[in-house]
PDB file of C-alpha atoms in Angstrom:
ATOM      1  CA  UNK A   7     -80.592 -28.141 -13.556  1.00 93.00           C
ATOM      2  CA  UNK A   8     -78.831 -29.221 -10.571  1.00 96.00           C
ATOM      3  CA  UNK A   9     -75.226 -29.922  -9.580  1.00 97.00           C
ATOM      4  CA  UNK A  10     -73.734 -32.603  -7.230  1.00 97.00           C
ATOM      5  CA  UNK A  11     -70.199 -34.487  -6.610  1.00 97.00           C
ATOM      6  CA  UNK A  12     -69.039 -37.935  -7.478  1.00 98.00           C
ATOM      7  CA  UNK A  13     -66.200 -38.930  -5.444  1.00 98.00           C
ATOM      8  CA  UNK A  14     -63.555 -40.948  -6.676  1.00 98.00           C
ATOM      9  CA  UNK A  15     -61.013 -43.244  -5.120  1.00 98.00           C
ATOM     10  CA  UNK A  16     -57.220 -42.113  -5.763  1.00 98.00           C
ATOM     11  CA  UNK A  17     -54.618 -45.346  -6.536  1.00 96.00           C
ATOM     12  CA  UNK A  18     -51.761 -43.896  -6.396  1.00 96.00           C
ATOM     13  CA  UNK A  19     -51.987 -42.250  -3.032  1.00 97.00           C
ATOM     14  CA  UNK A  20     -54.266 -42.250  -0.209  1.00 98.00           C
ATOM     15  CA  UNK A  21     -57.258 -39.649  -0.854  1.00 98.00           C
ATOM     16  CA  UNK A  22     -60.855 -39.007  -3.131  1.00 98.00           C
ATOM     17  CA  UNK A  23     -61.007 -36.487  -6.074  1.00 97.00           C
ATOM     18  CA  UNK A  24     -64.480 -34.664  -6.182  1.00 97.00           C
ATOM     19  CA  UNK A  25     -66.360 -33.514  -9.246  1.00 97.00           C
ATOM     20  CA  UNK A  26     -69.162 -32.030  -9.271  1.00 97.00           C
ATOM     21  CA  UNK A  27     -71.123 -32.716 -12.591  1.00 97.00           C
ATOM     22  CA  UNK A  28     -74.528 -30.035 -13.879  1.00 97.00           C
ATOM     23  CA  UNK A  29     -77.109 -32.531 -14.817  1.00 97.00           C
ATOM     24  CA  UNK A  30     -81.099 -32.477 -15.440  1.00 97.00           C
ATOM     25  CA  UNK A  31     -83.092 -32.025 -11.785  1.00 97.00           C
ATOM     26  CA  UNK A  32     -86.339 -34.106 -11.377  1.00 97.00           C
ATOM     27  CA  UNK A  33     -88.301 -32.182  -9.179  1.00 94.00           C
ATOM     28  CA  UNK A  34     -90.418 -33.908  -6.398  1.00 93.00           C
ATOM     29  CA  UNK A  35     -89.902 -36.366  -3.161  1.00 88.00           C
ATOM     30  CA  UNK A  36     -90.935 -39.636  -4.887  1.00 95.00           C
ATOM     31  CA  UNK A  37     -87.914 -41.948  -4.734  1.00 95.00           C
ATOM     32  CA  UNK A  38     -88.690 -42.822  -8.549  1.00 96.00           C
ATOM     33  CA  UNK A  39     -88.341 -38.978  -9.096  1.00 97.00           C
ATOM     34  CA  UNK A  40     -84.914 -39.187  -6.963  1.00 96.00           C
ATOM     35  CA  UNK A  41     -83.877 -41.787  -9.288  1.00 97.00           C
ATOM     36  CA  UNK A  42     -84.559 -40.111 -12.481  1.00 97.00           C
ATOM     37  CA  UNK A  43     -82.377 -37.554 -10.957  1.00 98.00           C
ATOM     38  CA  UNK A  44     -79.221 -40.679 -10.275  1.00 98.00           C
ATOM     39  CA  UNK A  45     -79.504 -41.364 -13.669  1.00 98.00           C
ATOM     40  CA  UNK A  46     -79.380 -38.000 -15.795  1.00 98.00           C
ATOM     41  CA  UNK A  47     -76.330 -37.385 -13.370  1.00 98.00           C
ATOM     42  CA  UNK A  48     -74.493 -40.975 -14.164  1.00 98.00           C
ATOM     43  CA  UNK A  49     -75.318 -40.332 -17.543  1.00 98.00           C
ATOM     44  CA  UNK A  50     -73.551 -37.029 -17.436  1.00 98.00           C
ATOM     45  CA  UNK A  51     -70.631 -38.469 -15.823  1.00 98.00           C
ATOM     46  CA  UNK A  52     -70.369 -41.445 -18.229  1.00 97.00           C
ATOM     47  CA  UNK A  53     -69.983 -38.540 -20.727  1.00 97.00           C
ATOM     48  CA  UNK A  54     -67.336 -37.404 -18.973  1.00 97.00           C
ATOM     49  CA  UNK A  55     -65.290 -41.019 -18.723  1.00 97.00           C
ATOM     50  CA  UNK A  56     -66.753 -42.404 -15.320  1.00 98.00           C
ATOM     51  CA  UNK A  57     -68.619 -45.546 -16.863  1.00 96.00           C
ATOM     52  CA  UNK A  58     -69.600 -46.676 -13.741  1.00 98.00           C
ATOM     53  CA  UNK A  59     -70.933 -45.110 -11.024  1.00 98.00           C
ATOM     54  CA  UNK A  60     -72.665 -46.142  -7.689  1.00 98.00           C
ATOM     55  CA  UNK A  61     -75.388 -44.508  -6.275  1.00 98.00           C
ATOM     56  CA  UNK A  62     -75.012 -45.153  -2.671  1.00 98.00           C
ATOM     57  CA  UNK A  63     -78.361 -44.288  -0.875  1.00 97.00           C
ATOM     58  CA  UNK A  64     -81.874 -45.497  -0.577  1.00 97.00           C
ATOM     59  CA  UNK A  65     -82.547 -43.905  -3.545  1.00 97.00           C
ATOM     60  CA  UNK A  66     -79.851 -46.219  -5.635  1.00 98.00           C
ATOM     61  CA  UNK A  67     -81.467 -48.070  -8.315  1.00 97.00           C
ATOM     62  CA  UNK A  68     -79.273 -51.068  -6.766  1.00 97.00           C
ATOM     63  CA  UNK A  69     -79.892 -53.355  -3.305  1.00 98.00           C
ATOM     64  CA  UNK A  70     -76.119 -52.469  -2.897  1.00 98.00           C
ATOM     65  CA  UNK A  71     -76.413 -48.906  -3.290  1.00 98.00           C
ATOM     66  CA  UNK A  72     -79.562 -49.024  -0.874  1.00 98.00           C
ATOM     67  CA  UNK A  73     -78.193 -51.463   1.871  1.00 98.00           C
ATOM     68  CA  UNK A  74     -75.135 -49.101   1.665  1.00 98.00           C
ATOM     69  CA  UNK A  75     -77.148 -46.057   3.058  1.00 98.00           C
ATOM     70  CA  UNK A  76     -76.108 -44.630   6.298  1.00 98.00           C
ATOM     71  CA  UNK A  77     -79.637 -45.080   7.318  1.00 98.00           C
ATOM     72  CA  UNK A  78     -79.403 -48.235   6.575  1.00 98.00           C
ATOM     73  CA  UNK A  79     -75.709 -49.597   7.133  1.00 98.00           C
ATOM     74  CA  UNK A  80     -75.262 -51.107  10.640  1.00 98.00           C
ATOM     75  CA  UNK A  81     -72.065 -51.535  12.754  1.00 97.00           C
ATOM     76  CA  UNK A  82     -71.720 -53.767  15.766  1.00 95.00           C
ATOM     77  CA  UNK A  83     -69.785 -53.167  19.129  1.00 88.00           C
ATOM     78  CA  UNK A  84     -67.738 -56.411  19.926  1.00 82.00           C
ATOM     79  CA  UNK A  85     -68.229 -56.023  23.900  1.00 78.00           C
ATOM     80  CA  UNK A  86     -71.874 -56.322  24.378  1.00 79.00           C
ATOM     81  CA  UNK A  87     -72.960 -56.800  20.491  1.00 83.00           C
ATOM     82  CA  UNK A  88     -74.786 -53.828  20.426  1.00 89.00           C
ATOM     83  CA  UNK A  89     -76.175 -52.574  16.886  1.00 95.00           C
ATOM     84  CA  UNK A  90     -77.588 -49.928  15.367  1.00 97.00           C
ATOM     85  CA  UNK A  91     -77.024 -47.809  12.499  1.00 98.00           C
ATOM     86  CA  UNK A  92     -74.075 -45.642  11.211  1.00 98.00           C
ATOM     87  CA  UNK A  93     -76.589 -42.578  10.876  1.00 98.00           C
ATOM     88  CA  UNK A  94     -78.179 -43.094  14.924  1.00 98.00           C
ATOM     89  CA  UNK A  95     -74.078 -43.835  15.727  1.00 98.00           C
ATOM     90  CA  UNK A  96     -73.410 -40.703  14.652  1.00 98.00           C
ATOM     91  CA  UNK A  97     -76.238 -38.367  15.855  1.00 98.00           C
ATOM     92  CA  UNK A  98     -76.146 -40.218  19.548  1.00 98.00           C
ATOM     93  CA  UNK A  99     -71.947 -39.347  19.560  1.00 98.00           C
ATOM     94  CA  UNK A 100     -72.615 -35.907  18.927  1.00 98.00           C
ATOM     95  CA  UNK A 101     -71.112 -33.556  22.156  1.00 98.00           C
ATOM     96  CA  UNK A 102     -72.927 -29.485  22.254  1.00 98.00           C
ATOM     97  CA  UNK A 103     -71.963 -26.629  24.394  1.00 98.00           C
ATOM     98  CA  UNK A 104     -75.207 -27.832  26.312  1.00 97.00           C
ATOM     99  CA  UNK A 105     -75.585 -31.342  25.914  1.00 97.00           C
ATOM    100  CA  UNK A 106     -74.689 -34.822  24.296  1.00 97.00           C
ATOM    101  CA  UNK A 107     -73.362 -37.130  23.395  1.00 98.00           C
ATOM    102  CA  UNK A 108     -77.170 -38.644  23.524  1.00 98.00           C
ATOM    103  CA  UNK A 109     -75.920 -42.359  24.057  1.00 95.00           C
ATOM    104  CA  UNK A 110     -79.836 -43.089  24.198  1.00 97.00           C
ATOM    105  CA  UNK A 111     -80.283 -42.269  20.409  1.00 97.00           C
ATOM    106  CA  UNK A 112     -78.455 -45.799  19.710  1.00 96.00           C
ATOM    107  CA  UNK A 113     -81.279 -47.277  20.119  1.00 93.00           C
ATOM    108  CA  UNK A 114     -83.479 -45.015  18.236  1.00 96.00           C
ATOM    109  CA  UNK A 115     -84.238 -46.166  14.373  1.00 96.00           C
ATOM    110  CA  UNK A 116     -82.032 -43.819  11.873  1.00 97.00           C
ATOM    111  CA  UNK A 117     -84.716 -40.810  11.370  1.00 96.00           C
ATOM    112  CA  UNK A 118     -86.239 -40.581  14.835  1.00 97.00           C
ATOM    113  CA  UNK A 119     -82.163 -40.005  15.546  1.00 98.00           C
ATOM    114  CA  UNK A 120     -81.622 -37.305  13.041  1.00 96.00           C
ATOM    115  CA  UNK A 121     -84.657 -35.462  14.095  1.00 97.00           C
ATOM    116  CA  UNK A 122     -84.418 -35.596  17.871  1.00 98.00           C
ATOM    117  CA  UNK A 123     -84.809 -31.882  19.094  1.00 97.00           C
ATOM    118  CA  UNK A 124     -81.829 -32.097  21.371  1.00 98.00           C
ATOM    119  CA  UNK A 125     -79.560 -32.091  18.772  1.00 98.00           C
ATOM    120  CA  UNK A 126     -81.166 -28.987  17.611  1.00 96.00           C
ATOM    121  CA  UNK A 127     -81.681 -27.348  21.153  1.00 97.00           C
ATOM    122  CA  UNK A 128     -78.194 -27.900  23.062  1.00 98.00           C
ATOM    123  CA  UNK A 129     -76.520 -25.065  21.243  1.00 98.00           C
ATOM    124  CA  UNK A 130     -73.082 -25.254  19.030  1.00 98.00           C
ATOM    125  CA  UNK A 131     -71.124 -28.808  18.012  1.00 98.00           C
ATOM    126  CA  UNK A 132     -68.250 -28.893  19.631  1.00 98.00           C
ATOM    127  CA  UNK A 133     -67.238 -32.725  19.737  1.00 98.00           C
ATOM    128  CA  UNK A 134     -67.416 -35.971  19.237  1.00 98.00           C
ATOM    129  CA  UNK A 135     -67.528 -39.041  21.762  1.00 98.00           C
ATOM    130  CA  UNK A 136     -67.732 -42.287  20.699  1.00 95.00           C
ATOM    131  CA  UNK A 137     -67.567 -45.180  23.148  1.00 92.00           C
ATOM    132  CA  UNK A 138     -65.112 -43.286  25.443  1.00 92.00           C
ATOM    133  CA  UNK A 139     -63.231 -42.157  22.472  1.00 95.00           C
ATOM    134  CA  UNK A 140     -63.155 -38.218  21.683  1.00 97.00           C
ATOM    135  CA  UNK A 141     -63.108 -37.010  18.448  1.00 98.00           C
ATOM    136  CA  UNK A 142     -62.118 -33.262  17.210  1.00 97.00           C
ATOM    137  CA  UNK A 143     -64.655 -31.228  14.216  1.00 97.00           C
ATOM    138  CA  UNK A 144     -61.634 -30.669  12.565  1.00 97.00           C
ATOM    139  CA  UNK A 145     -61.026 -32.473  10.030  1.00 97.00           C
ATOM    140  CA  UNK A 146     -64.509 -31.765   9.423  1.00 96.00           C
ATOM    141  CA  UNK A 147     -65.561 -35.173   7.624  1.00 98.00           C
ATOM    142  CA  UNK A 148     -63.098 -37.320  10.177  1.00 98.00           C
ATOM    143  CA  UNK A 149     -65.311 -38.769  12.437  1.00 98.00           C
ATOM    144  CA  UNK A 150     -68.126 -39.544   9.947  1.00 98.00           C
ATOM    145  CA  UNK A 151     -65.214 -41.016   7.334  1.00 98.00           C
ATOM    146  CA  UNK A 152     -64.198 -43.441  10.860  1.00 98.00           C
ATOM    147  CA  UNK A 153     -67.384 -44.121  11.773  1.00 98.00           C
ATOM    148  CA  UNK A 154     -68.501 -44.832   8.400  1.00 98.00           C
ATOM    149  CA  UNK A 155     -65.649 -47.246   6.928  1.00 98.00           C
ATOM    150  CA  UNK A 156     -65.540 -49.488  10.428  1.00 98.00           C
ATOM    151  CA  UNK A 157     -69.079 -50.153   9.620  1.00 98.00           C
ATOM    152  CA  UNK A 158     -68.634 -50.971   6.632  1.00 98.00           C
ATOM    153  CA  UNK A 159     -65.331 -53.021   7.247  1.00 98.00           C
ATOM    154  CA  UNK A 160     -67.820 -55.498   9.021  1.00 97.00           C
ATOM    155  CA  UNK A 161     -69.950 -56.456   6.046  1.00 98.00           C
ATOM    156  CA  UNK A 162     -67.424 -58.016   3.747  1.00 96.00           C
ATOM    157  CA  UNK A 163     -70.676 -59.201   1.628  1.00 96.00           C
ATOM    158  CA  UNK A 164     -70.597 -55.084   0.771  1.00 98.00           C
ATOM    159  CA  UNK A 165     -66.964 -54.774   0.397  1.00 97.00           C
ATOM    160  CA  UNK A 166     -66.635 -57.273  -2.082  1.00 95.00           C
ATOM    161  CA  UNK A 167     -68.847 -55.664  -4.394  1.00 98.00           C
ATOM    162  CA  UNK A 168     -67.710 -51.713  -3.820  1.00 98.00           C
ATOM    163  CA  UNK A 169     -64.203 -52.129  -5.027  1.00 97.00           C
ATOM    164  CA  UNK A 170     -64.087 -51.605  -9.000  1.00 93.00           C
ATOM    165  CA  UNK A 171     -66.788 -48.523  -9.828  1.00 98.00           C
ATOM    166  CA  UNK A 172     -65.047 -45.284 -11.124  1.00 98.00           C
ATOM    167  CA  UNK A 173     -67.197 -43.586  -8.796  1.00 98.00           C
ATOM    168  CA  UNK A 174     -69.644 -42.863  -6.029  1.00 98.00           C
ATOM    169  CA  UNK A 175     -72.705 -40.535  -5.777  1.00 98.00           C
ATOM    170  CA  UNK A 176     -75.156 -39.848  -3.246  1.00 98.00           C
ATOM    171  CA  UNK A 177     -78.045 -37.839  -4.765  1.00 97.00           C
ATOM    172  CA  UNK A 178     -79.292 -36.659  -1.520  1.00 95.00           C
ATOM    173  CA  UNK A 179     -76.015 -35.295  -0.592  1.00 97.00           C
ATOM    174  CA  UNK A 180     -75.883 -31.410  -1.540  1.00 95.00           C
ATOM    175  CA  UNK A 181     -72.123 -29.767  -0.343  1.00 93.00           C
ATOM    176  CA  UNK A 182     -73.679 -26.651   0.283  1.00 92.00           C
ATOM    177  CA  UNK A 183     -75.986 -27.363   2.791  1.00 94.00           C
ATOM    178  CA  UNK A 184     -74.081 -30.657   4.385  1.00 95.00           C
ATOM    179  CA  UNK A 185     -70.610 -31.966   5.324  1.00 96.00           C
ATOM    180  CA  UNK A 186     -70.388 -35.518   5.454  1.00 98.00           C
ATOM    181  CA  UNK A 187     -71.256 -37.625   2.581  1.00 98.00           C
ATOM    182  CA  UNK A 188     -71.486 -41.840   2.629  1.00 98.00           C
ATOM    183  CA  UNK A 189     -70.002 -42.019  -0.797  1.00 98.00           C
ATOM    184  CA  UNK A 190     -67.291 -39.953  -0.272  1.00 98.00           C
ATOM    185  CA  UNK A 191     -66.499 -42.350   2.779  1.00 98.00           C
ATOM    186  CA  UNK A 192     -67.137 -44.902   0.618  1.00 98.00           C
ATOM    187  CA  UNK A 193     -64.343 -44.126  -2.203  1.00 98.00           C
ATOM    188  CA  UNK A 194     -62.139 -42.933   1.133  1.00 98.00           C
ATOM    189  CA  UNK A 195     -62.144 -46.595   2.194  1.00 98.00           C
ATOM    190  CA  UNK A 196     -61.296 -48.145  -1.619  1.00 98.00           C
ATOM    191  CA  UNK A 197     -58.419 -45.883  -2.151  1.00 98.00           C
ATOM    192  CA  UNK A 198     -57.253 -46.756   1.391  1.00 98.00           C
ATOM    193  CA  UNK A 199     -57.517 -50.601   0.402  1.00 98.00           C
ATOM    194  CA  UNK A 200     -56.494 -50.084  -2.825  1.00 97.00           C
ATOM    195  CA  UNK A 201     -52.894 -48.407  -1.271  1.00 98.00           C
ATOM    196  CA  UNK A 202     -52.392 -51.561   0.941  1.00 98.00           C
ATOM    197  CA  UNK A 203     -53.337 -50.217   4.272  1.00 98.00           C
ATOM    198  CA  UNK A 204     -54.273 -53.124   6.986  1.00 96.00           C
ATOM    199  CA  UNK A 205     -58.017 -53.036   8.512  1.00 96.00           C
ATOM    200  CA  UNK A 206     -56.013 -52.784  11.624  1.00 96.00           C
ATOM    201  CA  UNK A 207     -54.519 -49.639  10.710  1.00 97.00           C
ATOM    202  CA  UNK A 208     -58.181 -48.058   9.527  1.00 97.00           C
ATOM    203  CA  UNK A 209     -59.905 -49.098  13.145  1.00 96.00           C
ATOM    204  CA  UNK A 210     -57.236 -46.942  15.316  1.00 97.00           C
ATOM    205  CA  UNK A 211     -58.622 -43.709  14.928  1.00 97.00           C
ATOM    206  CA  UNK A 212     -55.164 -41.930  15.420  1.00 97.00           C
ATOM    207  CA  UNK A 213     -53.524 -44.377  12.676  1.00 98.00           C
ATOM    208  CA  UNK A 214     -56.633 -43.761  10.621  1.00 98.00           C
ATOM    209  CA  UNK A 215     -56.055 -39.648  11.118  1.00 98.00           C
ATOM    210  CA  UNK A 216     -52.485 -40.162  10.181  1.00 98.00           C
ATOM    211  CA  UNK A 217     -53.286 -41.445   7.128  1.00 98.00           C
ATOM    212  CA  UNK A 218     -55.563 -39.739   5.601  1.00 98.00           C
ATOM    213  CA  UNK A 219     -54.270 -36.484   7.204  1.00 96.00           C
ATOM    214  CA  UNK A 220     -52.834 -35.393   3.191  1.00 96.00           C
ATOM    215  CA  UNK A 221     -55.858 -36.341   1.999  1.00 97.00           C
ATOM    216  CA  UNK A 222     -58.391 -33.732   4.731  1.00 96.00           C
ATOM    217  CA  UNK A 223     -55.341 -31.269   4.021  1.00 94.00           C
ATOM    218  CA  UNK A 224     -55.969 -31.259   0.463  1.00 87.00           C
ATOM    219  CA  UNK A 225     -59.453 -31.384   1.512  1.00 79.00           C
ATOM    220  CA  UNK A 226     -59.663 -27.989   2.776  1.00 57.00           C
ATOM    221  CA  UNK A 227     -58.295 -25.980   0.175  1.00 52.00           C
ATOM    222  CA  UNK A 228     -60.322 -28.145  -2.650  1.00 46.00           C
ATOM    223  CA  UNK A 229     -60.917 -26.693  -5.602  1.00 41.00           C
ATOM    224  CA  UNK A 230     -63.888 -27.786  -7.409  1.00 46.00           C
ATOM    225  CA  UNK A 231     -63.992 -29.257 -10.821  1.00 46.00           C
ATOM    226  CA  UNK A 232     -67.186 -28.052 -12.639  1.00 45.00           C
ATOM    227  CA  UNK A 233     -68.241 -30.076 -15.273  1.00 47.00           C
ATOM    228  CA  UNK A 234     -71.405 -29.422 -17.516  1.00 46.00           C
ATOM    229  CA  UNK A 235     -73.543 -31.715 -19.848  1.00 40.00           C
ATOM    230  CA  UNK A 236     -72.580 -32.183 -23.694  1.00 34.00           C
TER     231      UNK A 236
END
């Protein structure tokens, strides 16, 4: 048995509710094995009145789930039409007590990024910089959400297709070992849409911040739901 969140989009107000759902593990690194594992836990949540669910990763059973994978997902700088990937845009903005941000990573493909040893050798996190622009750890999932969602804000292909699941999963994402999570960025972005807010207002990362600022509050003293397989 294993447990892991779905995150879903809230209507009514800017913000994601998490569940976390205790469904049937399928041991091993195969994707198909990883895929067994998305659909014991979809099943489990369909049980539970989430009919639909996305599995955004590589592992998704879907090309939109897939293509919607950090690792995969691409975002584009307007001034010299630079791209790469959300997951080497993140690593290379990373700032340590020793180090970063590792601008050269943008250029890397997404798991050379994740695994370069200077992100494990320059001591504690302590920022973010992003093309000149600073971000704080705290909220802890802000810069990943803002990172995440203006990548995604350029593929409108995706976008069209994200907006009416009840849910989102990543299977790879586990909450007690990691911190940022594509699909909770994911629902993040359709209950911002879904409460009227401009793109304009998303890509300013202090008007972004502002809004979702209830949402990281309620964030940080989140109390889980547990819900178990019948």
């Amino acid at each position: 048995m294993a447990t892991r969140p779905i995150f879903i989009p809230k209507t009514n107000m800017i913000g994601v509710t998490e569940k976390i759902f205790e469904f049937q593990w399928h041991s091993g690194f195969a994707v198909s094995q990883k895929q067994k594992s998305v659909e014991e836990l979809h099943m489990v949540a369909k049980n539970n009145g989430l009919n639909s669910v996305l599995e955004a990763s590589s592992k998704s059973l879907l090309e939109l789930g897939v293509k919607l994978s950090a690792f995969n997902l691409t975002i584009e700088t307007k001034r010299n039409n630079n791209k790469f990937t959300v997951e080497t845009a993140f690593q290379g903005s990373k700032v340590f007590e020793h180090g970063g941000p590792f601008k050269d990573l943008f250029g890397f493909d997404s798991l050379a990024a994740k695994k370069d040893l200077r992100l494990k050798q320059s001591g504690n996190l302590v920022s973010f910089e992003f093309f000149g622009m600073e971000f704080p750890l705290v909220p802890r999932t802000y810069f990943y959400d803002w990172l995440y969602i203006n990548a995604l804000m350029q593929h409108s292909e995706l976008t069209d297709q994200i907006m009416d699941f009840d849910g989102y999963s990543d299977i790879e994402f586990n909450p007690k070992k990691s911190i940022n999570c594509q699909a909770h960025a994911i629902a993040l972005f359709v209950s911002l849409v879904k409460n009227g807010v401009e793109a304009q207002e998303i890509k300013n990362p202090q008007e972004f911040l502002s809004l979702c600022s209830e949402h990281y509050t309620q964030q940080n003293r989140h109390i889980v739901v547990q819900s178990k397989m019948f």
